[in-house]
mmCIF file of C-alpha atoms in Angstrom:
data_model
loop_
_atom_site.group_PDB
_atom_site.id
_atom_site.type_symbol
_atom_site.label_atom_id
_atom_site.label_comp_id
_atom_site.label_asym_id
_atom_site.label_seq_id
_atom_site.Cartn_x
_atom_site.Cartn_y
_atom_site.Cartn_z
ATOM 1 C CA MET X 1 88.442 -55.497 7.658
ATOM 2 C CA PRO X 2 88.446 -53.118 4.546
ATOM 3 C CA LEU X 3 85.901 -53.687 2.012
ATOM 4 C CA LEU X 4 86.802 -55.009 -1.690
ATOM 5 C CA MET X 5 83.554 -54.454 -3.989
ATOM 6 C CA LEU X 6 84.029 -56.472 -7.400
ATOM 7 C CA ASP X 7 81.962 -56.320 -10.526
ATOM 8 C CA LEU X 8 81.118 -59.827 -11.861
ATOM 9 C CA ASP X 9 80.728 -59.894 -15.949
ATOM 10 C CA ASN X 10 84.133 -59.051 -17.649
ATOM 11 C CA THR X 11 85.656 -58.242 -14.730
ATOM 12 C CA LEU X 12 85.894 -61.482 -12.225
ATOM 13 C CA VAL X 13 84.859 -63.516 -15.181
ATOM 14 C CA ASP X 14 85.067 -63.277 -18.958
ATOM 15 C CA ARG X 15 81.500 -63.397 -19.434
ATOM 16 C CA ASP X 16 81.698 -62.094 -23.320
ATOM 17 C CA ALA X 17 83.911 -65.225 -24.006
ATOM 18 C CA ALA X 18 81.633 -67.668 -22.144
ATOM 19 C CA PHE X 19 78.655 -66.396 -24.327
ATOM 20 C CA ARG X 20 80.696 -66.364 -27.629
ATOM 21 C CA ASP X 21 81.327 -69.794 -26.981
ATOM 22 C CA ALA X 22 77.434 -70.518 -26.078
ATOM 23 C CA VAL X 23 76.368 -68.717 -29.236
ATOM 24 C CA THR X 24 79.028 -70.461 -31.309
ATOM 25 C CA ALA X 25 77.633 -73.780 -30.161
ATOM 26 C CA PHE X 26 73.841 -72.576 -30.582
ATOM 27 C CA LEU X 27 74.600 -71.752 -34.353
ATOM 28 C CA THR X 28 76.282 -75.095 -34.776
ATOM 29 C CA GLU X 29 73.366 -77.063 -33.324
ATOM 30 C CA HIS X 30 71.026 -75.210 -35.400
ATOM 31 C CA ARG X 31 72.744 -75.129 -38.638
ATOM 32 C CA LEU X 32 72.721 -71.402 -38.855
ATOM 33 C CA PRO X 33 75.695 -69.360 -40.760
ATOM 34 C CA ASP X 34 78.716 -68.817 -38.440
ATOM 35 C CA THR X 35 78.598 -65.303 -39.667
ATOM 36 C CA ASP X 36 75.694 -64.847 -37.501
ATOM 37 C CA LEU X 37 77.902 -64.826 -34.312
ATOM 38 C CA THR X 38 78.732 -61.252 -35.110
ATOM 39 C CA TRP X 39 75.475 -60.216 -35.356
ATOM 40 C CA VAL X 40 74.201 -62.112 -32.294
ATOM 41 C CA MET X 41 77.304 -60.515 -29.856
ATOM 42 C CA ALA X 42 76.419 -57.256 -31.379
ATOM 43 C CA LEU X 43 73.023 -57.558 -30.332
ATOM 44 C CA ASP X 44 73.933 -58.785 -26.891
ATOM 45 C CA ALA X 45 76.304 -55.677 -26.208
ATOM 46 C CA SER X 46 78.007 -57.529 -23.611
ATOM 47 C CA GLY X 47 74.863 -58.308 -21.754
ATOM 48 C CA TYR X 48 73.874 -54.620 -21.488
ATOM 49 C CA THR X 49 70.989 -55.186 -24.186
ATOM 50 C CA ALA X 50 67.694 -56.289 -22.346
ATOM 51 C CA ARG X 51 67.302 -59.915 -22.166
ATOM 52 C CA PRO X 52 63.350 -59.843 -23.450
ATOM 53 C CA ASP X 53 64.653 -57.421 -26.233
ATOM 54 C CA VAL X 54 67.419 -59.976 -27.322
ATOM 55 C CA ALA X 55 64.783 -62.803 -27.364
ATOM 56 C CA ALA X 56 62.426 -60.636 -29.438
ATOM 57 C CA THR X 57 64.887 -60.086 -31.826
ATOM 58 C CA MET X 58 66.276 -63.319 -32.096
ATOM 59 C CA THR X 59 63.342 -64.914 -32.429
ATOM 60 C CA ASP X 60 62.102 -62.843 -35.348
ATOM 61 C CA ARG X 61 65.379 -63.573 -37.179
ATOM 62 C CA TYR X 62 65.052 -67.514 -36.340
ATOM 63 C CA ARG X 63 61.355 -67.935 -36.213
ATOM 64 C CA ASP X 64 61.176 -70.606 -38.658
ATOM 65 C CA THR X 65 64.296 -72.553 -37.769
ATOM 66 C CA VAL X 66 65.226 -72.451 -34.086
ATOM 67 C CA PRO X 67 62.070 -73.046 -31.089
ATOM 68 C CA THR X 68 61.983 -70.194 -29.075
ATOM 69 C CA THR X 69 62.716 -72.429 -26.035
ATOM 70 C CA ALA X 70 66.399 -72.692 -27.700
ATOM 71 C CA ILE X 71 66.722 -68.953 -27.530
ATOM 72 C CA HIS X 72 65.790 -68.351 -24.123
ATOM 73 C CA ALA X 73 67.900 -71.435 -23.141
ATOM 74 C CA LEU X 74 71.120 -69.858 -24.756
ATOM 75 C CA LEU X 75 70.098 -66.471 -23.107
ATOM 76 C CA ASP X 76 69.343 -67.756 -19.528
ATOM 77 C CA ARG X 77 72.218 -70.280 -19.330
ATOM 78 C CA GLY X 78 74.897 -70.048 -22.157
ATOM 79 C CA ALA X 79 77.137 -68.048 -20.653
ATOM 80 C CA ALA X 80 76.371 -68.871 -16.944
ATOM 81 C CA ASP X 81 77.010 -72.364 -17.959
ATOM 82 C CA ARG X 82 80.805 -71.422 -19.381
ATOM 83 C CA VAL X 83 82.237 -68.980 -17.261
ATOM 84 C CA VAL X 84 85.679 -69.922 -15.860
ATOM 85 C CA LEU X 85 87.806 -68.064 -13.110
ATOM 86 C CA ALA X 86 91.148 -67.591 -14.341
ATOM 87 C CA ASP X 87 93.954 -68.957 -12.046
ATOM 88 C CA LEU X 88 95.617 -65.646 -11.703
ATOM 89 C CA SER X 89 92.222 -63.983 -10.566
ATOM 90 C CA ARG X 90 91.721 -66.692 -8.079
ATOM 91 C CA GLU X 91 95.243 -66.260 -6.563
ATOM 92 C CA ALA X 92 94.540 -62.161 -6.317
ATOM 93 C CA LEU X 93 91.198 -63.056 -4.579
ATOM 94 C CA ASP X 94 93.035 -65.593 -2.054
ATOM 95 C CA LYS X 95 95.860 -63.074 -1.550
ATOM 96 C CA ALA X 96 93.256 -60.316 -0.973
ATOM 97 C CA VAL X 97 91.365 -62.165 1.630
ATOM 98 C CA ALA X 98 94.461 -63.583 3.606
ATOM 99 C CA ASP X 99 95.439 -59.789 3.772
ATOM 100 C CA GLY X 100 92.355 -58.955 5.280
ATOM 101 C CA TRP X 101 90.184 -57.794 2.804
ATOM 102 C CA THR X 102 86.415 -58.749 2.725
ATOM 103 C CA CYS X 103 85.316 -59.220 -0.763
ATOM 104 C CA VAL X 104 81.813 -58.816 -2.143
ATOM 105 C CA ILE X 105 80.818 -59.411 -5.696
ATOM 106 C CA VAL X 106 78.353 -56.320 -7.079
ATOM 107 C CA THR X 107 76.732 -56.931 -10.321
ATOM 108 C CA ASN X 108 73.874 -56.054 -12.349
ATOM 109 C CA GLY X 109 71.701 -58.833 -13.644
ATOM 110 C CA ARG X 110 69.029 -61.352 -13.001
ATOM 111 C CA THR X 111 69.556 -63.318 -9.158
ATOM 112 C CA ALA X 112 69.017 -66.906 -10.892
ATOM 113 C CA GLN X 113 71.692 -66.019 -14.016
ATOM 114 C CA GLN X 114 74.297 -64.165 -11.614
ATOM 115 C CA GLU X 115 74.217 -66.775 -9.210
ATOM 116 C CA ALA X 116 74.849 -69.403 -11.460
ATOM 117 C CA LYS X 117 78.030 -67.946 -12.834
ATOM 118 C CA ILE X 118 78.980 -67.149 -9.000
ATOM 119 C CA ARG X 119 78.562 -70.783 -7.792
ATOM 120 C CA HIS X 120 79.764 -72.471 -11.472
ATOM 121 C CA SER X 121 83.034 -70.437 -11.465
ATOM 122 C CA GLY X 122 83.846 -71.161 -7.687
ATOM 123 C CA LEU X 123 83.611 -67.636 -6.672
ATOM 124 C CA ASP X 124 80.967 -68.523 -3.917
ATOM 125 C CA GLN X 125 83.979 -70.206 -2.429
ATOM 126 C CA LEU X 126 86.645 -67.496 -2.246
ATOM 127 C CA VAL X 127 84.345 -64.376 -1.646
ATOM 128 C CA GLN X 128 82.377 -63.357 1.678
ATOM 129 C CA GLY X 129 79.523 -62.155 -0.219
ATOM 130 C CA TRP X 130 77.347 -60.579 -3.097
ATOM 131 C CA VAL X 131 74.533 -58.529 -4.046
ATOM 132 C CA ILE X 132 72.488 -58.451 -7.504
ATOM 133 C CA SER X 133 70.481 -55.649 -8.686
ATOM 134 C CA GLU X 134 67.369 -57.816 -9.020
ATOM 135 C CA ALA X 135 67.370 -58.800 -5.736
ATOM 136 C CA VAL X 136 67.905 -55.725 -4.151
ATOM 137 C CA GLY X 137 65.872 -53.610 -6.461
ATOM 138 C CA ARG X 138 68.669 -51.307 -7.434
ATOM 139 C CA LYS X 139 71.367 -51.408 -10.123
ATOM 140 C CA LYS X 140 74.724 -49.786 -10.153
ATOM 141 C CA PRO X 141 75.499 -46.868 -10.259
ATOM 142 C CA GLU X 142 72.959 -46.243 -7.743
ATOM 143 C CA PRO X 143 74.282 -45.781 -4.301
ATOM 144 C CA GLU X 144 71.888 -48.185 -2.674
ATOM 145 C CA ILE X 145 73.173 -51.013 -4.090
ATOM 146 C CA PHE X 146 76.903 -50.220 -2.981
ATOM 147 C CA HIS X 147 75.719 -49.531 0.590
ATOM 148 C CA ALA X 148 73.359 -53.314 0.426
ATOM 149 C CA ALA X 149 76.859 -54.880 -0.557
ATOM 150 C CA ALA X 150 78.505 -53.478 2.456
ATOM 151 C CA ASP X 151 75.556 -54.222 4.775
ATOM 152 C CA ALA X 152 75.695 -57.861 3.526
ATOM 153 C CA VAL X 153 78.929 -58.276 5.240
ATOM 154 C CA GLY X 154 78.661 -55.736 7.797
ATOM 155 C CA LEU X 155 80.891 -53.263 6.937
ATOM 156 C CA PRO X 156 81.117 -49.361 6.577
ATOM 157 C CA LEU X 157 81.486 -48.123 3.065
ATOM 158 C CA MET X 158 84.405 -45.709 4.337
ATOM 159 C CA GLY X 159 87.701 -46.826 2.991
ATOM 160 C CA ALA X 160 86.149 -49.204 0.535
ATOM 161 C CA TRP X 161 87.406 -49.714 -2.993
ATOM 162 C CA VAL X 162 85.307 -50.784 -6.034
ATOM 163 C CA ILE X 163 86.906 -52.782 -8.996
ATOM 164 C CA GLY X 164 85.088 -52.898 -12.373
ATOM 165 C CA ASP X 165 84.945 -52.964 -16.283
ATOM 166 C CA SER X 166 82.189 -50.413 -16.741
ATOM 167 C CA PRO X 167 83.193 -46.514 -16.705
ATOM 168 C CA HIS X 168 79.190 -45.694 -15.677
ATOM 169 C CA ALA X 169 78.126 -48.514 -13.347
ATOM 170 C CA ASP X 170 81.499 -49.031 -11.616
ATOM 171 C CA ILE X 171 83.450 -46.166 -11.617
ATOM 172 C CA ALA X 172 81.104 -43.394 -11.707
ATOM 173 C CA GLY X 173 78.943 -45.232 -8.925
ATOM 174 C CA ALA X 174 82.413 -45.419 -6.755
ATOM 175 C CA ASN X 175 83.207 -41.595 -7.483
ATOM 176 C CA ALA X 176 79.668 -40.492 -6.512
ATOM 177 C CA LEU X 177 80.309 -42.151 -3.189
ATOM 178 C CA GLY X 178 83.868 -40.752 -2.813
ATOM 179 C CA LEU X 179 85.109 -44.262 -3.155
ATOM 180 C CA ARG X 180 88.388 -45.442 -4.649
ATOM 181 C CA SER X 181 88.441 -47.243 -7.890
ATOM 182 C CA VAL X 182 90.157 -49.494 -10.375
ATOM 183 C CA TRP X 183 88.969 -49.626 -13.796
ATOM 184 C CA VAL X 184 89.556 -52.923 -15.464
ATOM 185 C CA SER X 185 90.319 -51.995 -19.211
ATOM 186 C CA ASN X 186 90.242 -55.129 -21.009
ATOM 187 C CA GLY X 187 92.339 -53.358 -23.745
ATOM 188 C CA GLN X 188 90.187 -50.296 -24.042
ATOM 189 C CA THR X 189 91.045 -46.655 -23.447
ATOM 190 C CA TRP X 190 89.185 -44.348 -20.721
ATOM 191 C CA ALA X 191 87.062 -41.739 -22.548
ATOM 192 C CA GLN X 192 84.974 -40.136 -19.952
ATOM 193 C CA ASP X 193 86.103 -36.627 -18.927
ATOM 194 C CA SER X 194 83.810 -35.798 -16.028
ATOM 195 C CA TYR X 195 85.363 -38.440 -13.677
ATOM 196 C CA GLN X 196 88.238 -40.660 -13.518
ATOM 197 C CA PRO X 197 89.240 -44.066 -11.755
ATOM 198 C CA THR X 198 92.042 -44.024 -9.131
ATOM 199 C CA HIS X 199 93.760 -46.440 -11.047
ATOM 200 C CA VAL X 200 93.373 -48.276 -14.572
ATOM 201 C CA ALA X 201 94.419 -51.841 -14.624
ATOM 202 C CA GLN X 202 94.568 -54.418 -17.532
ATOM 203 C CA ASP X 203 92.716 -57.300 -15.570
ATOM 204 C CA VAL X 204 91.208 -58.036 -12.189
ATOM 205 C CA ALA X 205 94.183 -59.887 -10.977
ATOM 206 C CA THR X 206 96.382 -56.747 -11.615
ATOM 207 C CA ALA X 207 93.642 -54.656 -10.062
ATOM 208 C CA ILE X 208 93.525 -56.520 -6.779
ATOM 209 C CA ASP X 209 97.222 -56.525 -6.328
ATOM 210 C CA HIS X 210 96.994 -52.569 -6.854
ATOM 211 C CA VAL X 211 94.465 -52.720 -4.298
ATOM 212 C CA ILE X 212 96.300 -54.812 -1.876
ATOM 213 C CA ARG X 213 99.586 -52.726 -2.238
ATOM 214 C CA ALA X 214 98.129 -49.003 -1.921
ATOM 215 C CA ALA X 215 96.702 -50.195 1.673
ATOM 216 C CA SER X 216 99.871 -51.445 2.718
#
């Protein structure tokens, strides 16, 4: 059975949209300016800014108006409580599994938070496994996390595909291991010169369909 490794945030689920909704609710609840949405989203940097750093910066800004516990609740559960798996993505995963693919989520992040997203979105019922960087002590693009994903389902890496939105974490990681990859562009333009994805797709459903067709 061929192995398909998929990123979670902004690949399988729109993490930024979920976090944006959470921040909007946070600002409304605490009667903060709507314009702060842009500031928080920039600070968050699609989840790439370390959570302690985001918490410290937000605590400093809202010290006199927002309890620290509310800031931590936003960062710990805000996106996880709101992520949604699009119907087209669900259908594409179902088709991949029906065609014999073993689908494993490979994601950087904290275990509790990432597993909450996986379960809340229903992905736990669709994929055959997942590995999270905090749990395995390695993060993408390090090769060990991809090996851990293959080991989790008892399959070799040879012949595997990687799908993800991060040029550095997903595509460079796949490239270093000699794996084929699909970059989920989300409307962006590829800007790396030293490596390339095997294919570029606008969204994860299209990416999965490409992998299925390429293997047939």
